[in-house]
mmCIF file of C-alpha atoms in Angstrom:
data_model
loop_
_atom_site.group_PDB
_atom_site.id
_atom_site.type_symbol
_atom_site.label_atom_id
_atom_site.label_comp_id
_atom_site.label_asym_id
_atom_site.label_seq_id
_atom_site.Cartn_x
_atom_site.Cartn_y
_atom_site.Cartn_z
ATOM 1 C CA UNK G 1 111.854 99.488 105.166
ATOM 2 C CA UNK G 2 115.165 97.012 104.698
ATOM 3 C CA UNK G 3 117.713 99.201 103.576
ATOM 4 C CA UNK G 4 118.598 99.294 99.429
ATOM 5 C CA UNK G 5 121.946 97.647 99.362
ATOM 6 C CA UNK G 6 122.853 95.965 95.268
ATOM 7 C CA UNK G 7 125.796 95.562 94.119
ATOM 8 C CA UNK G 8 126.069 97.704 91.226
ATOM 9 C CA UNK G 9 127.173 96.094 88.121
ATOM 10 C CA UNK G 10 129.413 95.906 86.005
ATOM 11 C CA UNK G 11 129.078 98.224 82.201
ATOM 12 C CA UNK G 12 126.101 96.134 79.784
ATOM 13 C CA UNK G 13 125.925 93.392 82.783
ATOM 14 C CA UNK G 14 121.926 92.941 83.571
ATOM 15 C CA UNK G 15 121.409 92.567 87.054
ATOM 16 C CA UNK G 16 117.508 91.254 88.830
ATOM 17 C CA UNK G 17 117.750 93.611 91.827
ATOM 18 C CA UNK G 18 114.057 92.331 92.221
ATOM 19 C CA UNK G 19 111.440 89.907 90.646
ATOM 20 C CA UNK G 20 110.969 91.088 87.449
ATOM 21 C CA UNK G 21 112.762 93.807 87.860
ATOM 22 C CA UNK G 22 116.397 94.575 86.565
ATOM 23 C CA UNK G 23 119.594 97.327 86.506
ATOM 24 C CA UNK G 24 121.744 97.604 83.344
ATOM 25 C CA UNK G 25 125.002 100.337 83.338
ATOM 26 C CA UNK G 26 125.740 101.719 80.594
ATOM 27 C CA UNK G 27 129.005 102.944 80.239
ATOM 28 C CA UNK G 28 129.177 106.389 77.900
ATOM 29 C CA UNK G 29 131.824 108.898 75.660
ATOM 30 C CA UNK G 30 130.868 111.869 77.167
ATOM 31 C CA UNK G 31 131.217 114.203 80.705
ATOM 32 C CA UNK G 32 128.581 112.233 81.576
ATOM 33 C CA UNK G 33 130.012 109.057 81.652
ATOM 34 C CA UNK G 34 127.198 106.852 82.896
ATOM 35 C CA UNK G 35 123.440 106.097 82.863
ATOM 36 C CA UNK G 36 121.384 103.144 84.873
ATOM 37 C CA UNK G 37 118.523 101.321 83.750
ATOM 38 C CA UNK G 38 115.772 100.418 85.365
ATOM 39 C CA UNK G 39 113.716 98.149 84.183
ATOM 40 C CA UNK G 40 110.654 95.697 84.677
ATOM 41 C CA UNK G 41 110.275 92.378 82.755
ATOM 42 C CA UNK G 42 107.072 92.353 81.366
ATOM 43 C CA UNK G 43 104.673 89.582 79.119
ATOM 44 C CA UNK G 44 105.696 91.808 75.726
ATOM 45 C CA UNK G 45 109.077 92.603 76.848
ATOM 46 C CA UNK G 46 111.127 95.012 79.075
ATOM 47 C CA UNK G 47 109.225 97.814 79.770
ATOM 48 C CA UNK G 48 112.172 100.811 80.496
ATOM 49 C CA UNK G 49 111.276 102.551 84.323
ATOM 50 C CA UNK G 50 113.681 105.237 85.240
ATOM 51 C CA UNK G 51 116.680 106.346 83.611
ATOM 52 C CA UNK G 52 119.342 108.475 85.556
ATOM 53 C CA UNK G 53 121.976 108.545 87.895
ATOM 54 C CA UNK G 54 121.528 107.561 91.834
ATOM 55 C CA UNK G 55 120.171 109.743 94.446
ATOM 56 C CA UNK G 56 118.909 110.096 96.626
ATOM 57 C CA UNK G 57 115.449 110.333 95.785
ATOM 58 C CA UNK G 58 115.773 107.812 93.472
ATOM 59 C CA UNK G 59 117.757 105.480 96.242
ATOM 60 C CA UNK G 60 113.858 106.262 98.006
ATOM 61 C CA UNK G 61 111.854 105.619 94.989
ATOM 62 C CA UNK G 62 113.228 101.925 94.395
ATOM 63 C CA UNK G 63 113.015 101.209 97.956
ATOM 64 C CA UNK G 64 109.706 101.544 97.769
ATOM 65 C CA UNK G 65 108.894 99.775 94.810
ATOM 66 C CA UNK G 66 111.474 96.956 95.708
ATOM 67 C CA UNK G 67 110.284 96.730 100.065
ATOM 68 C CA UNK G 68 106.422 98.722 99.598
ATOM 69 C CA UNK G 69 103.907 99.854 100.635
ATOM 70 C CA UNK G 70 103.433 102.626 97.714
ATOM 71 C CA UNK G 71 102.626 105.813 98.523
ATOM 72 C CA UNK G 72 100.624 108.210 96.634
ATOM 73 C CA UNK G 73 102.350 111.528 96.178
ATOM 74 C CA UNK G 74 98.507 113.544 97.097
ATOM 75 C CA UNK G 75 98.299 112.014 100.104
ATOM 76 C CA UNK G 76 102.396 112.165 101.274
ATOM 77 C CA UNK G 77 101.728 116.170 102.054
ATOM 78 C CA UNK G 78 99.721 115.062 104.539
ATOM 79 C CA UNK G 79 101.756 114.906 107.430
ATOM 80 C CA UNK G 80 98.977 113.553 110.444
ATOM 81 C CA UNK G 81 98.234 110.729 108.643
ATOM 82 C CA UNK G 82 99.842 108.037 107.204
ATOM 83 C CA UNK G 83 99.489 105.084 104.035
ATOM 84 C CA UNK G 84 100.648 102.878 101.826
ATOM 85 C CA UNK G 85 99.618 100.668 99.707
ATOM 86 C CA UNK G 86 101.726 96.656 99.667
ATOM 87 C CA UNK G 87 102.025 94.349 96.469
ATOM 88 C CA UNK G 88 103.146 90.739 97.590
ATOM 89 C CA UNK G 89 106.341 90.987 98.460
ATOM 90 C CA UNK G 90 108.389 91.341 102.339
ATOM 91 C CA UNK G 91 105.857 89.018 103.930
ATOM 92 C CA UNK G 92 106.340 85.201 104.601
ATOM 93 C CA UNK G 93 103.832 82.901 102.927
ATOM 94 C CA UNK G 94 104.996 80.197 100.809
ATOM 95 C CA UNK G 95 103.436 78.864 97.709
ATOM 96 C CA UNK G 96 100.923 80.772 95.921
ATOM 97 C CA UNK G 97 100.508 82.812 99.134
ATOM 98 C CA UNK G 98 104.286 84.195 98.448
ATOM 99 C CA UNK G 99 105.129 86.313 100.320
ATOM 100 C CA UNK G 100 102.652 89.484 102.363
ATOM 101 C CA UNK G 101 99.690 87.475 102.118
ATOM 102 C CA UNK G 102 97.075 89.614 104.898
ATOM 103 C CA UNK G 103 94.137 87.147 104.033
ATOM 104 C CA UNK G 104 92.914 85.497 106.904
ATOM 105 C CA UNK G 105 90.002 84.088 105.245
ATOM 106 C CA UNK G 106 92.257 82.562 102.490
ATOM 107 C CA UNK G 107 93.791 78.743 102.675
ATOM 108 C CA UNK G 108 97.184 80.332 103.686
ATOM 109 C CA UNK G 109 98.668 79.250 107.433
ATOM 110 C CA UNK G 110 96.959 81.662 108.949
ATOM 111 C CA UNK G 111 100.153 81.753 111.510
ATOM 112 C CA UNK G 112 101.494 82.992 108.365
ATOM 113 C CA UNK G 113 98.962 85.337 107.772
ATOM 114 C CA UNK G 114 99.258 86.987 111.209
ATOM 115 C CA UNK G 115 102.874 87.616 110.876
ATOM 116 C CA UNK G 116 102.160 89.055 107.478
ATOM 117 C CA UNK G 117 99.686 91.404 108.939
ATOM 118 C CA UNK G 118 102.058 91.861 112.175
ATOM 119 C CA UNK G 119 104.803 93.404 109.373
ATOM 120 C CA UNK G 120 102.733 95.359 108.183
ATOM 121 C CA UNK G 121 101.162 96.805 111.180
ATOM 122 C CA UNK G 122 104.681 97.838 112.355
ATOM 123 C CA UNK G 123 105.088 99.759 109.357
ATOM 124 C CA UNK G 124 102.503 102.068 110.439
ATOM 125 C CA UNK G 125 103.555 101.939 114.159
ATOM 126 C CA UNK G 126 100.238 100.794 115.162
ATOM 127 C CA UNK G 127 99.334 97.075 116.763
ATOM 128 C CA UNK G 128 98.280 94.409 115.077
ATOM 129 C CA UNK G 129 95.152 94.904 116.823
ATOM 130 C CA UNK G 130 94.472 98.211 115.667
ATOM 131 C CA UNK G 131 94.570 96.764 111.886
ATOM 132 C CA UNK G 132 91.409 96.844 111.389
ATOM 133 C CA UNK G 133 89.995 94.594 108.675
ATOM 134 C CA UNK G 134 86.769 93.322 106.637
ATOM 135 C CA UNK G 135 85.357 90.639 105.330
ATOM 136 C CA UNK G 136 84.616 91.839 102.234
ATOM 137 C CA UNK G 137 81.838 90.978 99.869
ATOM 138 C CA UNK G 138 81.491 93.337 97.104
ATOM 139 C CA UNK G 139 78.697 95.579 98.735
ATOM 140 C CA UNK G 140 78.159 98.754 99.098
ATOM 141 C CA UNK G 141 78.056 98.801 102.796
ATOM 142 C CA UNK G 142 80.462 100.679 105.217
ATOM 143 C CA UNK G 143 81.081 100.669 108.748
ATOM 144 C CA UNK G 144 81.821 104.236 110.549
ATOM 145 C CA UNK G 145 83.901 102.720 113.033
ATOM 146 C CA UNK G 146 85.525 104.255 116.329
ATOM 147 C CA UNK G 147 87.200 101.163 118.574
ATOM 148 C CA UNK G 148 88.591 97.943 117.506
ATOM 149 C CA UNK G 149 85.365 95.697 116.498
ATOM 150 C CA UNK G 150 84.394 93.123 119.005
ATOM 151 C CA UNK G 151 83.698 90.781 115.915
ATOM 152 C CA UNK G 152 84.371 90.947 112.361
ATOM 153 C CA UNK G 153 82.630 92.942 110.037
ATOM 154 C CA UNK G 154 81.199 92.597 106.785
ATOM 155 C CA UNK G 155 81.157 95.045 103.747
ATOM 156 C CA UNK G 156 83.527 97.148 101.904
ATOM 157 C CA UNK G 157 84.169 100.563 103.520
ATOM 158 C CA UNK G 158 85.640 101.186 106.831
ATOM 159 C CA UNK G 159 85.335 105.468 107.864
ATOM 160 C CA UNK G 160 86.956 106.215 111.502
ATOM 161 C CA UNK G 161 88.097 109.470 113.210
ATOM 162 C CA UNK G 162 89.994 107.688 115.772
ATOM 163 C CA UNK G 163 93.598 108.163 116.166
ATOM 164 C CA UNK G 164 96.306 105.015 116.120
ATOM 165 C CA UNK G 165 93.241 102.584 113.991
ATOM 166 C CA UNK G 166 94.656 101.617 110.181
ATOM 167 C CA UNK G 167 91.695 100.611 108.560
ATOM 168 C CA UNK G 168 92.990 97.709 105.744
ATOM 169 C CA UNK G 169 91.327 96.648 102.428
ATOM 170 C CA UNK G 170 92.868 93.750 100.543
ATOM 171 C CA UNK G 171 92.629 94.301 96.983
ATOM 172 C CA UNK G 172 94.005 91.983 93.817
ATOM 173 C CA UNK G 173 92.130 93.174 90.859
ATOM 174 C CA UNK G 174 89.965 95.240 92.140
ATOM 175 C CA UNK G 175 90.536 99.134 93.152
ATOM 176 C CA UNK G 176 91.714 99.885 96.628
ATOM 177 C CA UNK G 177 89.992 103.546 96.773
ATOM 178 C CA UNK G 178 91.350 106.306 99.969
ATOM 179 C CA UNK G 179 89.620 109.024 101.286
ATOM 180 C CA UNK G 180 90.747 111.562 103.585
ATOM 181 C CA UNK G 181 89.048 114.864 104.804
ATOM 182 C CA UNK G 182 91.849 117.717 106.256
ATOM 183 C CA UNK G 183 89.440 118.828 108.257
ATOM 184 C CA UNK G 184 88.006 116.575 110.768
ATOM 185 C CA UNK G 185 90.310 114.913 110.500
ATOM 186 C CA UNK G 186 88.202 111.605 108.716
ATOM 187 C CA UNK G 187 89.312 108.560 106.621
ATOM 188 C CA UNK G 188 87.929 105.978 104.638
ATOM 189 C CA UNK G 189 89.775 102.765 103.365
ATOM 190 C CA UNK G 190 87.114 101.494 100.599
ATOM 191 C CA UNK G 191 87.574 97.765 98.395
ATOM 192 C CA UNK G 192 86.152 98.789 95.294
ATOM 193 C CA UNK G 193 85.296 95.749 92.251
ATOM 194 C CA UNK G 194 82.843 96.626 89.145
ATOM 195 C CA UNK G 195 79.778 95.307 91.645
ATOM 196 C CA UNK G 196 80.817 97.895 94.594
ATOM 197 C CA UNK G 197 81.153 100.351 91.795
ATOM 198 C CA UNK G 198 77.450 99.649 90.070
ATOM 199 C CA UNK G 199 75.937 99.668 93.088
ATOM 200 C CA UNK G 200 77.298 103.134 94.289
ATOM 201 C CA UNK G 201 79.781 102.360 97.307
ATOM 202 C CA UNK G 202 81.599 105.524 96.978
ATOM 203 C CA UNK G 203 78.975 107.884 96.547
ATOM 204 C CA UNK G 204 77.156 105.612 99.890
ATOM 205 C CA UNK G 205 80.201 106.319 101.792
ATOM 206 C CA UNK G 206 81.141 109.742 101.025
ATOM 207 C CA UNK G 207 77.727 110.750 101.099
ATOM 208 C CA UNK G 208 78.098 109.680 104.996
ATOM 209 C CA UNK G 209 81.105 111.356 105.737
ATOM 210 C CA UNK G 210 79.407 114.962 105.062
ATOM 211 C CA UNK G 211 76.397 113.405 107.712
ATOM 212 C CA UNK G 212 78.959 113.414 110.015
ATOM 213 C CA UNK G 213 80.283 116.983 109.314
ATOM 214 C CA UNK G 214 82.448 116.642 106.039
ATOM 215 C CA UNK G 215 82.683 119.233 103.376
ATOM 216 C CA UNK G 216 83.354 117.990 100.030
ATOM 217 C CA UNK G 217 85.471 120.840 99.123
ATOM 218 C CA UNK G 218 88.016 119.520 102.153
ATOM 219 C CA UNK G 219 88.120 115.733 100.931
ATOM 220 C CA UNK G 220 90.867 113.901 98.748
ATOM 221 C CA UNK G 221 90.535 110.557 97.152
ATOM 222 C CA UNK G 222 93.137 108.564 95.825
ATOM 223 C CA UNK G 223 92.586 105.283 93.741
ATOM 224 C CA UNK G 224 95.342 102.361 94.642
ATOM 225 C CA UNK G 225 97.027 99.211 92.107
ATOM 226 C CA UNK G 226 94.510 97.606 89.817
ATOM 227 C CA UNK G 227 93.786 96.296 87.219
ATOM 228 C CA UNK G 228 93.815 98.013 83.146
ATOM 229 C CA UNK G 229 91.222 97.396 81.017
ATOM 230 C CA UNK G 230 93.872 95.806 79.185
ATOM 231 C CA UNK G 231 94.224 93.199 80.968
ATOM 232 C CA UNK G 232 90.994 91.491 80.064
#
């Protein structure tokens, strides 16, 4: 993650710090003599995301928002796994694929996709060869893997107990779901669109984990960024 280096705006100036993100610095006639507002440009106008003074915590939050990956508060407490939800920023692709396109099945230049996958792999400190992806088909098929597959797997879920394997799911509108059993330990990454949800892909994957020794009280799950009902 690159260091957040942004020149503080002058009082009252609206300064763009990333695509659709702005910072405005207001002077106040109190002992608390200024306030920082961070805003996002949305179809309905500017939305206030945060207001407060600069601190180590807020700087870390904004670095993640701008550069990625976003992390789940629930999963951050588990120190023996790494996770994250990447957006489109921070890659090398151009045009409609700008910038962090990780889809080998897209019409993007394969050289750019490989560079983007290398960027993601570096965040998790694994070899790009150990970042496992799927040919996703909106199914309820999950794969349990203990080593790097010799060929591209077809399905929408990955499960492993093997260290140093990173499981990747690609989403746009659909929901990425991450599952972790803290006792085994076992991890899963699942692509859940409406078709997969209708076919009970989550239930199927969790039941499989139970056959491998998981107990429900040890399982945690998080849902990543996805489309909202209001977007339809």
